[in-house]
mmCIF file of C-alpha atoms in Angstrom:
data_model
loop_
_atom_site.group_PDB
_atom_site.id
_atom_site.type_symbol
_atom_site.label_atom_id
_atom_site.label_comp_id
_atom_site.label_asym_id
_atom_site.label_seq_id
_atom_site.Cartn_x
_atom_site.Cartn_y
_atom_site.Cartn_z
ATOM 1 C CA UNK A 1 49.749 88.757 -4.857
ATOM 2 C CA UNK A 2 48.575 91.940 -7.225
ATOM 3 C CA UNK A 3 50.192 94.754 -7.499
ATOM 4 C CA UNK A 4 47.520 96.760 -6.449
ATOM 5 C CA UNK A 5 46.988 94.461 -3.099
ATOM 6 C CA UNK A 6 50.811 94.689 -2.098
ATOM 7 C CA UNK A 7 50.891 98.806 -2.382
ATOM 8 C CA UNK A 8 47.971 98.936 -0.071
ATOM 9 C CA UNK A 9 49.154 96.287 2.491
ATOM 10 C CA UNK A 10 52.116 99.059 2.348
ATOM 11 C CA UNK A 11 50.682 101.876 3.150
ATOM 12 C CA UNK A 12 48.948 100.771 5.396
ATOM 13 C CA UNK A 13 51.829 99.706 7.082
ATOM 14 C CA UNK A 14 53.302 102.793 6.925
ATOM 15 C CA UNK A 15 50.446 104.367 8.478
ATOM 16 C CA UNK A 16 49.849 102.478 11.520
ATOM 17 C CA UNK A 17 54.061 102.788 12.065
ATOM 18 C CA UNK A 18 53.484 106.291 11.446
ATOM 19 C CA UNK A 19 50.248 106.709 13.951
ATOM 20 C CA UNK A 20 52.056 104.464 16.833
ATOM 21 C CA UNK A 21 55.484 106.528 16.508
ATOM 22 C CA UNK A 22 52.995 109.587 16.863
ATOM 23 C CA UNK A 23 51.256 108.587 20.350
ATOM 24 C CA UNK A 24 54.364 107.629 21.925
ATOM 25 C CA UNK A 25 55.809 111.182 21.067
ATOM 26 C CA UNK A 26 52.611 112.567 22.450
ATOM 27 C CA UNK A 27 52.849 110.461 25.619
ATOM 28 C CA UNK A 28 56.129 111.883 26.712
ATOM 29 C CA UNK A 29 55.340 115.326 25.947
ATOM 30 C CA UNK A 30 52.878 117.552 28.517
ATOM 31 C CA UNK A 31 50.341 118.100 25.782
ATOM 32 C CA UNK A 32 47.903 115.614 27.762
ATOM 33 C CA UNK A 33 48.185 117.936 30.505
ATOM 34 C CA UNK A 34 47.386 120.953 28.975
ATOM 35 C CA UNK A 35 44.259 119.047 27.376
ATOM 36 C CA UNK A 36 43.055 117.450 30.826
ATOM 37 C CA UNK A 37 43.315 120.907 32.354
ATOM 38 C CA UNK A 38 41.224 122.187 28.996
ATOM 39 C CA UNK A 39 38.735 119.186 29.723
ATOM 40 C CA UNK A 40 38.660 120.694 33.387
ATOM 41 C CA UNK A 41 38.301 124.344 32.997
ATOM 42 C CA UNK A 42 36.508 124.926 30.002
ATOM 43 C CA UNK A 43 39.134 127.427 29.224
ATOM 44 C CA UNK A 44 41.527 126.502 25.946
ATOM 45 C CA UNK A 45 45.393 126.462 26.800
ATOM 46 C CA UNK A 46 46.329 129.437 24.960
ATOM 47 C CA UNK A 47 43.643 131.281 27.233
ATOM 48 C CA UNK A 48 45.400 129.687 30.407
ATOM 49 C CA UNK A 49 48.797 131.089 28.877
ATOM 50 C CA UNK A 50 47.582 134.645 28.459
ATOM 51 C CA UNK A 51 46.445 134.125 31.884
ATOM 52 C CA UNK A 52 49.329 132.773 33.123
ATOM 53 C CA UNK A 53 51.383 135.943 31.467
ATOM 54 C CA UNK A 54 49.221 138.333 32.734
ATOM 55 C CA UNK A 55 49.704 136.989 36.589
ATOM 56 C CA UNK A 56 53.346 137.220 36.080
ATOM 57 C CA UNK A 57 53.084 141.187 34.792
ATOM 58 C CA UNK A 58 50.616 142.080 37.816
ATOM 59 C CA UNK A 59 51.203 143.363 40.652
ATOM 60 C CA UNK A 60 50.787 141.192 43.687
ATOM 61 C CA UNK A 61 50.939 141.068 47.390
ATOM 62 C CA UNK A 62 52.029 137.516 47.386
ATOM 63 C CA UNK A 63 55.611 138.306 45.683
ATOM 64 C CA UNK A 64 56.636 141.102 47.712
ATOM 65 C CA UNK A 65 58.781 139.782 50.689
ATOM 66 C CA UNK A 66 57.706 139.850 53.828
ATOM 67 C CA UNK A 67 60.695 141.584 55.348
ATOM 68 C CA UNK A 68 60.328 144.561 52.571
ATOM 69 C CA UNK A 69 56.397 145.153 53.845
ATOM 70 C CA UNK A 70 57.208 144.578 57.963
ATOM 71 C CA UNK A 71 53.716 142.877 57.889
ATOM 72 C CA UNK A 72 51.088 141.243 60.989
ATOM 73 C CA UNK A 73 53.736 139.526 62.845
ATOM 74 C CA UNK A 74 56.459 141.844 63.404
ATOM 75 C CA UNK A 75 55.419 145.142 61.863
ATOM 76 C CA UNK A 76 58.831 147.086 62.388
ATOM 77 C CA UNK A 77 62.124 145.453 62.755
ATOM 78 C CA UNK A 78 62.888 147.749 65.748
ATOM 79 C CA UNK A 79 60.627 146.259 68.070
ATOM 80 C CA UNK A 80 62.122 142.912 67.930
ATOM 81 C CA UNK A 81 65.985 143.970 69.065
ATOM 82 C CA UNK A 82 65.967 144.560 72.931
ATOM 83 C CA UNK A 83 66.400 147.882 74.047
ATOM 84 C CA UNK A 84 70.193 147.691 75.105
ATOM 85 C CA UNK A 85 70.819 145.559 72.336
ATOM 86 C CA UNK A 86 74.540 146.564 71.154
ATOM 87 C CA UNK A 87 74.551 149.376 68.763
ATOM 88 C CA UNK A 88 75.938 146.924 66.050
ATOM 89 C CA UNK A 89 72.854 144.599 66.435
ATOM 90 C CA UNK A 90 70.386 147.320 66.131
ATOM 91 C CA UNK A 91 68.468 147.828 63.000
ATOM 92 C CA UNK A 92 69.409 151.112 60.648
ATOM 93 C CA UNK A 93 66.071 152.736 62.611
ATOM 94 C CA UNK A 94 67.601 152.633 66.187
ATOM 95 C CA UNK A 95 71.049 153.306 64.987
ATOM 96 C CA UNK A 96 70.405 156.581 63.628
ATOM 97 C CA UNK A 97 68.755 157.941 66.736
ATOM 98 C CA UNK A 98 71.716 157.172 69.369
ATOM 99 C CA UNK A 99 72.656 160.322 70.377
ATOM 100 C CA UNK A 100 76.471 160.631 70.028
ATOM 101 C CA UNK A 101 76.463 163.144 73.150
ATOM 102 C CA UNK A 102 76.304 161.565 76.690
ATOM 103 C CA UNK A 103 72.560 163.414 76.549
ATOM 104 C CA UNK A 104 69.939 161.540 78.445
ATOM 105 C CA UNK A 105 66.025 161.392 78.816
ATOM 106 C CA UNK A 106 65.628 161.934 82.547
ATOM 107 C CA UNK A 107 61.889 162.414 84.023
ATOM 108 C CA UNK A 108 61.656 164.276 87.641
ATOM 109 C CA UNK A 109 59.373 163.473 90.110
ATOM 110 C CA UNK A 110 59.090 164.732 93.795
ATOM 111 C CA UNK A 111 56.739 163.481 96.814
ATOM 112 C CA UNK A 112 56.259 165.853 99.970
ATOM 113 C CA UNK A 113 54.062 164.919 102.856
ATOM 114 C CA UNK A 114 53.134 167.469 105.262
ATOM 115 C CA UNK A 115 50.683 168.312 108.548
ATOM 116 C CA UNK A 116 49.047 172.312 107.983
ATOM 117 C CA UNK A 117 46.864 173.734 109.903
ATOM 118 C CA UNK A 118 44.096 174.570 107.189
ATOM 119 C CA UNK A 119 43.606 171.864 104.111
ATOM 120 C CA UNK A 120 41.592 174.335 102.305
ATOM 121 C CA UNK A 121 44.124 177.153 102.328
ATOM 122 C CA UNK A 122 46.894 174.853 101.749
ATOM 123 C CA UNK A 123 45.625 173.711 98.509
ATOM 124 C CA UNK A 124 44.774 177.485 97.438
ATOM 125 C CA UNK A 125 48.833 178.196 98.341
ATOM 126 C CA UNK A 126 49.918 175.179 96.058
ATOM 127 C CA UNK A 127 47.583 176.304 93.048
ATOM 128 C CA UNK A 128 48.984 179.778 93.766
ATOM 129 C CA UNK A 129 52.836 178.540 93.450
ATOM 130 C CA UNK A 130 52.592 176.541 90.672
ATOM 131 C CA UNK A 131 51.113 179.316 88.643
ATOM 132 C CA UNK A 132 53.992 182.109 89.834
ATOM 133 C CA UNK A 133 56.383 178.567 88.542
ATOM 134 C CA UNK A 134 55.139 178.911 85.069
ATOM 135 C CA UNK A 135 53.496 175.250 86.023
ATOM 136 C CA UNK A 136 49.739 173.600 85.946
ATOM 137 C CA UNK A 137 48.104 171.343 88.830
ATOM 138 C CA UNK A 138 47.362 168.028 87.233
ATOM 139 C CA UNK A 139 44.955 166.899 90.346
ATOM 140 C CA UNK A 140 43.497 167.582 93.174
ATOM 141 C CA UNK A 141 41.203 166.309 95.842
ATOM 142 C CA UNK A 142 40.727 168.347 98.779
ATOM 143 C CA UNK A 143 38.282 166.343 101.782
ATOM 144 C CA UNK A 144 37.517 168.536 104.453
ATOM 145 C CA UNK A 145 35.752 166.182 107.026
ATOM 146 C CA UNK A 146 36.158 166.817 110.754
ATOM 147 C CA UNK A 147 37.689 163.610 111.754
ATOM 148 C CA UNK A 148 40.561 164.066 109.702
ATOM 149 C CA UNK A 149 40.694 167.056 106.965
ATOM 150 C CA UNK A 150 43.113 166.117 104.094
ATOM 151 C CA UNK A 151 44.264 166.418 100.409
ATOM 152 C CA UNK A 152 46.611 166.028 97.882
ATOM 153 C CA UNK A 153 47.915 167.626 94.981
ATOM 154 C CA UNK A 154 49.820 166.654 91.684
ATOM 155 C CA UNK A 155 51.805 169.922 90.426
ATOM 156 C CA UNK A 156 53.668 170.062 86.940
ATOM 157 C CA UNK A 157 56.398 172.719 87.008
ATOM 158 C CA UNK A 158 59.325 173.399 84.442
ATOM 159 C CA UNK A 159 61.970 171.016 86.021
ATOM 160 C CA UNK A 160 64.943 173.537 86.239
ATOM 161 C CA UNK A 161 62.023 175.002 89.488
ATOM 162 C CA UNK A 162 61.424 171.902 90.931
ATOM 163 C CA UNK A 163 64.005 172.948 93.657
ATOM 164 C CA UNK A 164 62.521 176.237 94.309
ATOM 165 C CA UNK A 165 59.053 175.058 94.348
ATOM 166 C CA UNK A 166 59.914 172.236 96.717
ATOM 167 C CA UNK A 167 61.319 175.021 99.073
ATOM 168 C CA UNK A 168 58.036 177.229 99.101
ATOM 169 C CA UNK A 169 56.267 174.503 99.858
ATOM 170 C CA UNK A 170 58.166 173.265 102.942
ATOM 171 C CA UNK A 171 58.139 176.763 103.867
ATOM 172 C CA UNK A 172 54.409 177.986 103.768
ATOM 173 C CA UNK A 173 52.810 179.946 107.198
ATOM 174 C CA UNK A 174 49.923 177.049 106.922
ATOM 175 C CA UNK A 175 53.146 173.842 107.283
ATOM 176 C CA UNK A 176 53.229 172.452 110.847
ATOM 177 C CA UNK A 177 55.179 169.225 109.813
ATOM 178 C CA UNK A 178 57.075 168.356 106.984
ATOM 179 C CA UNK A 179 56.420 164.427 107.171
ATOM 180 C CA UNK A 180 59.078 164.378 104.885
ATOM 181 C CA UNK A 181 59.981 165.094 101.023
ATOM 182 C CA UNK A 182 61.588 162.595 98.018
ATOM 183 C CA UNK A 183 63.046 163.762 95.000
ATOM 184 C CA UNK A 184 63.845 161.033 91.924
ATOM 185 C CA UNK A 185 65.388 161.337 88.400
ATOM 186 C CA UNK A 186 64.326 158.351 86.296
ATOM 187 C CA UNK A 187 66.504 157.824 83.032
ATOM 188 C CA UNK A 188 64.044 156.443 80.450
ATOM 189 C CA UNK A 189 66.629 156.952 77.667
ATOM 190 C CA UNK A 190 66.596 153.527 76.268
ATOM 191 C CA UNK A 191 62.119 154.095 76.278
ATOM 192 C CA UNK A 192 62.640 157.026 74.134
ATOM 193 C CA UNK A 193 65.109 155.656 71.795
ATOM 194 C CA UNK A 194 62.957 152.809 71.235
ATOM 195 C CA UNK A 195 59.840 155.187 70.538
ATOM 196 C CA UNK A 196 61.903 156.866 68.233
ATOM 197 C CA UNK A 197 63.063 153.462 66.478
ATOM 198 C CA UNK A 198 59.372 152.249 66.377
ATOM 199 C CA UNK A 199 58.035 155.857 65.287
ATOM 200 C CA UNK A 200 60.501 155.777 62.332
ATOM 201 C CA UNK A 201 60.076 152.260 60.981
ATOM 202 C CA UNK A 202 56.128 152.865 61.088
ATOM 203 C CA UNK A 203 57.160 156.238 59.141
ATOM 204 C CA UNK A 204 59.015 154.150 56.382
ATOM 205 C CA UNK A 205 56.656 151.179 56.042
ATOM 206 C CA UNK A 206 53.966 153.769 55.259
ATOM 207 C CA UNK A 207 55.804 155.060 52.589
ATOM 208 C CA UNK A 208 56.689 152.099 51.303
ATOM 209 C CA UNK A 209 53.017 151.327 51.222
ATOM 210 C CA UNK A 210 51.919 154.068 49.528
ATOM 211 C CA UNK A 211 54.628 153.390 46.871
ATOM 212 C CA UNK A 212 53.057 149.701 46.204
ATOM 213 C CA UNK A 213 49.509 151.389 46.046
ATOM 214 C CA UNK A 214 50.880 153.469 42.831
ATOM 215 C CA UNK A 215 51.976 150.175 41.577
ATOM 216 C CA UNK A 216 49.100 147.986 42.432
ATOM 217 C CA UNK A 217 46.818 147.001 39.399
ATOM 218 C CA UNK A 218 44.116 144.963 40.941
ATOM 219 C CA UNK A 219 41.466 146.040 43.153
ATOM 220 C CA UNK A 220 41.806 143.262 45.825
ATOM 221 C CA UNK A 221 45.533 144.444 46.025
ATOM 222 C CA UNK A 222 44.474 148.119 46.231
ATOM 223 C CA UNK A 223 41.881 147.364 48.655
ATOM 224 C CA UNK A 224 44.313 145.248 51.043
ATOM 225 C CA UNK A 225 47.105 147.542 50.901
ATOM 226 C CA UNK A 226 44.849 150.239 51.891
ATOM 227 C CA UNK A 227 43.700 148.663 55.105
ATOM 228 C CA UNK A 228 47.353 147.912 55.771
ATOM 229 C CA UNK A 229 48.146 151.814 55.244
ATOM 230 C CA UNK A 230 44.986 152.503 58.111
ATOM 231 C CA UNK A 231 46.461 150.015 60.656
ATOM 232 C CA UNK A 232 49.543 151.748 60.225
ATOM 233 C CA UNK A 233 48.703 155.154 60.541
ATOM 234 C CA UNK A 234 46.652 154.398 63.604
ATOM 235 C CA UNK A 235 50.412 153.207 64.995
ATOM 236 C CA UNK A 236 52.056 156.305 63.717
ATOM 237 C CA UNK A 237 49.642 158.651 66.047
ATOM 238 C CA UNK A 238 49.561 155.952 69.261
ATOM 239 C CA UNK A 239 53.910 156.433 69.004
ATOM 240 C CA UNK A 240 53.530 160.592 68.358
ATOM 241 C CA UNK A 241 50.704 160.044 71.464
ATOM 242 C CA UNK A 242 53.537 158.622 73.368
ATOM 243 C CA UNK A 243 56.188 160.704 71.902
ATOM 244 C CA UNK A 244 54.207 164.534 72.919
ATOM 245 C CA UNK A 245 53.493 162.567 76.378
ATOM 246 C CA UNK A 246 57.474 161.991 77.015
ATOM 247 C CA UNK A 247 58.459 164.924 75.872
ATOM 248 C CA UNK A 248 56.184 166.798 78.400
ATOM 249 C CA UNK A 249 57.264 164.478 81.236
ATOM 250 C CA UNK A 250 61.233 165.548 80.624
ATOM 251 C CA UNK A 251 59.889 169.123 80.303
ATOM 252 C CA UNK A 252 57.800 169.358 83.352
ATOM 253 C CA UNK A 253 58.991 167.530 86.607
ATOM 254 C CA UNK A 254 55.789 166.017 88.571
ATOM 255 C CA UNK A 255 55.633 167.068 92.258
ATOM 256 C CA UNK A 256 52.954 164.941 94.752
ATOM 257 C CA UNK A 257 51.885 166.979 97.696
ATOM 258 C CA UNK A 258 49.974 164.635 100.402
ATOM 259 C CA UNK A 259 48.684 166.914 103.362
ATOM 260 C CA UNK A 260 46.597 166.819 106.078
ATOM 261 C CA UNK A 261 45.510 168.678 109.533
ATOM 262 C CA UNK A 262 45.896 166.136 112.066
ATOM 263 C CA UNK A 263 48.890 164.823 114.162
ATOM 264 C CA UNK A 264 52.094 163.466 111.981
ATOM 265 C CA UNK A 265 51.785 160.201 113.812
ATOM 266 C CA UNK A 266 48.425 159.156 111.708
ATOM 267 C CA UNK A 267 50.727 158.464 108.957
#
């Protein structure tokens, strides 16, 4: 055989080792991957890296945990621990706010039924006291028909006069009857504590909001975290709603006056 014949036989031996030693390398190597995702996209790999490394510098919803935001399900930790939960099984937010006195949230309330001569002049004499008590009427209906003349009245006073007022009352010129006359105290500690809890893990998941909204990048992130901030803050003012409303309760003790001008037996 030539010379000339024999060197290319060679190399072209050489070359088809060379090419098949090549593909098998390829084969186990993820290259084909990147290059059927390129054949899928449009988009060249190195464009899918910077991609990829921009994803991984931006801010986004999906790698905060869910436990850090208190998001839809379970907003704040509080409200899933029962209320008499022991102390060690509360969360840091209902810890804090167990008083260490034996203080308790009490709310007064008072019922007196009565028979009086004049409905009309009864209910002026029970506007008339809960004024000089430093108190407000919170209803009243007065029906002065024939058959049977009646009313009622809801009074707020201070609670320290509840005793006092209770006593003018029973005593007025226009009281035939006194029917008879309740007095309560209901304890709504564990309510209030619980408000409180509620009120201050709403406070700190709104901060911890508006600290991810400085840190937020993309406008779907700033527009979702937003939203979440509304929803919240429309919880903050229902819990201060409830909060003023308890705090007026314990303050002012409720007293319901039922009266009427007929015989005590129509009750």
């Amino acid at each position: 055989m030539p010379r000339a014949t024999r060197v290319t036989l060679l190399g072209w031996i050489v070359s088809s080792c060379v090419a098949f030693l090549a593909g098998l390398i390829l084969r186990s190597l993820p290259v084909h991957r990147l290059r059927v995702r390129f054949a899928r996209s449009g988009r060249a790999p190195w464009q899918r890296f910077a991609d990829e490394d921009e994803r991984e510098h931006a801010f986004t919803m999906r790698d905060i945990p869910r436990d850090v935001l208190a998001l839809a399900e379970d907003p704040y930790v509080a409200s899933s621990v029962p209320r008499d939960a022991p102390l060690a099984d509360r969360p840091f937010a209902m810890r804090e706010h167990v008083p260490d006195t034996g203080d308790r949230a009490v709310v007064v309330e008072a019922r007196v039924r009565l028979v009086v001569t004049e409905v009309e002049e009864t209910a002026a004499r029970l506007e008339q006291i809960t004024r000089e008590a430093d108190g407000y009427v919170v209803a009243l209906d007065v029906a002065t028909e024939r058959t049977h003349p009646h009313g009622r009245a809801v009074l707020a006073v201070p609670v320290e006069r509840v005793a006092p007022v209770i006593e003018r009352i029973r005593s007025l010129p226009v009281v035939r009857t006194v029917v008879d006359s309740s007095y309560r105290e209901q304890d709504v500690t564990s309510d209030v504590l619980d408000l409180e809890a509620r009120l201050t893990a709403a406070r700190r998941t709104e901060e911890r909001y508006l600290a991810l909204l400085e840190r937020a990048e993309r406008v779907s992130d700033m527009v979702r975290i937003e939203e979440e901030l509304r929803r919240i803050r429309a919880e903050i003012e229902r819990l201060e709603g409830q909060q003023r409303w308890f705090a007026e309760r314990r303050r002012m003790a409720r007293i319901d006056v039922v009266f009427h001008s007929g015989e005590a037996t129509l009750w």
